[in-house]
Amino acid sequence: MARRSEGYTGGAQERLAPRGALSTRRRALHLAAALAPRLTGRLLARRYLSPASHLDTAHVARHGAELVPLGAEAALLRHAALRGGAPRVLLVPGHDGHVRQFSRLVRDLRRAGAAVDLLILPGHLHPARTLCSLADIVPAIRLCLDEHGPYDAVGAHCVGARSLLFALGEGLACPRAALISTPVDLPALIRLGGTQYGLEGAALGQFEAGVARLCAPYDPGTDWRPPAMARRGETLVVHARHDYAAPVAGACALSEAMPGARLEVFEEGDHNTILNHAPASRMLAEFLAGG
């Protein structure tokens, strides 16, 4: 859930702001954190879990997709198969992921003959920034499978992959699963997000506690090993060696814990750009489409 881990480095306005404006903003944040660490940590925890990205409706028409409502706050971006009897694949982004990150993988999957549903998570349908925490992502995955399943395969990225592990632990059936850039140590990822805001000390502790509260009943510190060891089905773990948000050691441990899991580590790409790395995308498409 680190902001940079989902393609976020402070927001478009901050990226375009003059250096002096950024320095003033950072000084103000440090002052607020020193004077009111609890309030500052809580406010930034809510902002951290409120996605900066949302669905561009023009993207739906441009790619010939269909937007299918999923409950009140989520949707599916549905790409129909090019032939009958095609395998059905569900893709799950991270908590601040954007559909554009998956353009290459969707294209490769359709070329492989699959029908693709891309989950638009809560907080991503409209520009208004609303929460997208574990408490939103895990139920959205389960609702998707309940209302639109079964799927032949599920591919999930970042916090979406960690959320899929929660769902698998709750008994979700998934014949094939691809776990991409998976942060098995979510507290470390959350801490990274807080330090990217410039938080430290008491304010950072309040930030971490605030994020955990907003994720309830799913505790970010829950041990990932039991659902991994209980996994039944084909699993592909894909990771970039130079992933700054989720160290590759976690992916190695995950694949070792999962019976029969296959691990593929790529030297090129990082936490997000691995989705646009052609060899990784082709491998994922072949696996998810059952090739």
PDB file of C-alpha atoms in Angstrom, residues 1-17 22 25-26 29 43-54 94-98 100-101 123-124 127 129-130 157-159 189-190 192-198 207 244-245 270-273 275:
ATOM      1  CA  MET A   1       0.000   0.000   0.000  1.00  0.00           C
ATOM      2  CA  ALA A   2       2.943   2.316  -0.342  1.00  0.00           C
ATOM      3  CA  ARG A   3       1.892   5.248  -2.465  1.00  0.00           C
ATOM      4  CA  ARG A   4       4.828   4.818  -4.786  1.00  0.00           C
ATOM      5  CA  SER A   5       4.083   1.098  -4.969  1.00  0.00           C
ATOM      6  CA  GLU A   6       0.875   1.803  -6.887  1.00  0.00           C
ATOM      7  CA  GLY A   7       2.399   4.375  -9.208  1.00  0.00           C
ATOM      8  CA  TYR A   8       1.929   7.280  -6.786  1.00  0.00           C
ATOM      9  CA  THR A   9       4.730   9.668  -5.870  1.00  0.00           C
ATOM     10  CA  GLY A  10       2.797  12.412  -4.161  1.00  0.00           C
ATOM     11  CA  GLY A  11       0.026  13.249  -6.629  1.00  0.00           C
ATOM     12  CA  ALA A  12       0.045  15.109  -9.938  1.00  0.00           C
ATOM     13  CA  GLN A  13      -0.279  18.505  -8.289  1.00  0.00           C
ATOM     14  CA  GLU A  14       2.708  17.827  -6.040  1.00  0.00           C
ATOM     15  CA  ARG A  15       4.774  16.479  -8.936  1.00  0.00           C
ATOM     16  CA  LEU A  16       4.148  19.664 -10.905  1.00  0.00           C
ATOM     17  CA  ALA A  17       4.471  22.050  -7.967  1.00  0.00           C
ATOM     18  CA  LEU A  22       6.888  21.360  -1.939  1.00  0.00           C
ATOM     19  CA  ARG A  25       4.142  21.846   2.280  1.00  0.00           C
ATOM     20  CA  ARG A  26       6.638  19.422   3.802  1.00  0.00           C
ATOM     21  CA  LEU A  29       3.405  18.614   7.537  1.00  0.00           C
ATOM     22  CA  LEU A  43      -5.751  12.065   8.612  1.00  0.00           C
ATOM     23  CA  LEU A  44      -2.902  10.804   6.445  1.00  0.00           C
ATOM     24  CA  ALA A  45      -3.959   7.192   7.020  1.00  0.00           C
ATOM     25  CA  ARG A  46      -7.353   7.994   5.493  1.00  0.00           C
ATOM     26  CA  ARG A  47      -5.758   9.883   2.620  1.00  0.00           C
ATOM     27  CA  TYR A  48      -3.304   7.026   2.016  1.00  0.00           C
ATOM     28  CA  LEU A  49      -6.198   4.585   1.613  1.00  0.00           C
ATOM     29  CA  SER A  50      -8.180   6.941  -0.647  1.00  0.00           C
ATOM     30  CA  PRO A  51      -7.066   6.243  -4.248  1.00  0.00           C
ATOM     31  CA  ALA A  52      -5.786   9.093  -6.384  1.00  0.00           C
ATOM     32  CA  SER A  53      -6.742   7.267  -9.596  1.00  0.00           C
ATOM     33  CA  HIS A  54     -10.195   6.620 -11.008  1.00  0.00           C
ATOM     34  CA  GLY A  94      -3.761  -2.972  -6.051  1.00  0.00           C
ATOM     35  CA  HIS A  95      -5.446  -0.431  -3.795  1.00  0.00           C
ATOM     36  CA  ASP A  96      -4.327   2.567  -5.878  1.00  0.00           C
ATOM     37  CA  GLY A  97      -3.899   0.725  -9.159  1.00  0.00           C
ATOM     38  CA  HIS A  98      -5.179   2.043 -12.487  1.00  0.00           C
ATOM     39  CA  ARG A 100      -3.928   1.521 -17.688  1.00  0.00           C
ATOM     40  CA  GLN A 101      -1.374  -0.568 -15.787  1.00  0.00           C
ATOM     41  CA  GLY A 123     -12.844   4.211  -4.614  1.00  0.00           C
ATOM     42  CA  HIS A 124     -11.872   3.931  -8.291  1.00  0.00           C
ATOM     43  CA  PRO A 127     -13.021  11.177  -8.987  1.00  0.00           C
ATOM     44  CA  ARG A 129     -11.537  10.120  -3.132  1.00  0.00           C
ATOM     45  CA  THR A 130     -13.145   7.390  -1.030  1.00  0.00           C
ATOM     46  CA  HIS A 157      -1.195  -7.315  -8.265  1.00  0.00           C
ATOM     47  CA  CYS A 158       0.315  -5.824  -5.097  1.00  0.00           C
ATOM     48  CA  VAL A 159      -2.261  -5.342  -2.315  1.00  0.00           C
ATOM     49  CA  LEU A 189       4.630  -1.623   3.063  1.00  0.00           C
ATOM     50  CA  ILE A 190       2.360   0.622   5.135  1.00  0.00           C
ATOM     51  CA  LEU A 192       7.037   2.773   3.731  1.00  0.00           C
ATOM     52  CA  GLY A 193       3.947   4.742   2.736  1.00  0.00           C
ATOM     53  CA  GLY A 194       4.132   6.730   5.971  1.00  0.00           C
ATOM     54  CA  THR A 195       7.807   7.545   5.542  1.00  0.00           C
ATOM     55  CA  GLN A 196       7.086   8.749   2.003  1.00  0.00           C
ATOM     56  CA  TYR A 197       4.799  11.322   3.593  1.00  0.00           C
ATOM     57  CA  GLY A 198       7.761  12.330   5.732  1.00  0.00           C
ATOM     58  CA  PHE A 207      -0.415   6.519  10.793  1.00  0.00           C
ATOM     59  CA  TYR A 244      11.396  -1.364  -4.057  1.00  0.00           C
ATOM     60  CA  ALA A 245       7.994  -1.811  -2.340  1.00  0.00           C
ATOM     61  CA  ASP A 270      10.061  -3.004 -10.780  1.00  0.00           C
ATOM     62  CA  HIS A 271       6.953  -3.162  -8.609  1.00  0.00           C
ATOM     63  CA  ASN A 272       4.596  -1.627 -11.176  1.00  0.00           C
ATOM     64  CA  THR A 273       6.431  -1.685 -14.486  1.00  0.00           C
ATOM     65  CA  LEU A 275       3.077  -5.398 -15.688  1.00  0.00           C
TER      66      LEU A 275
END
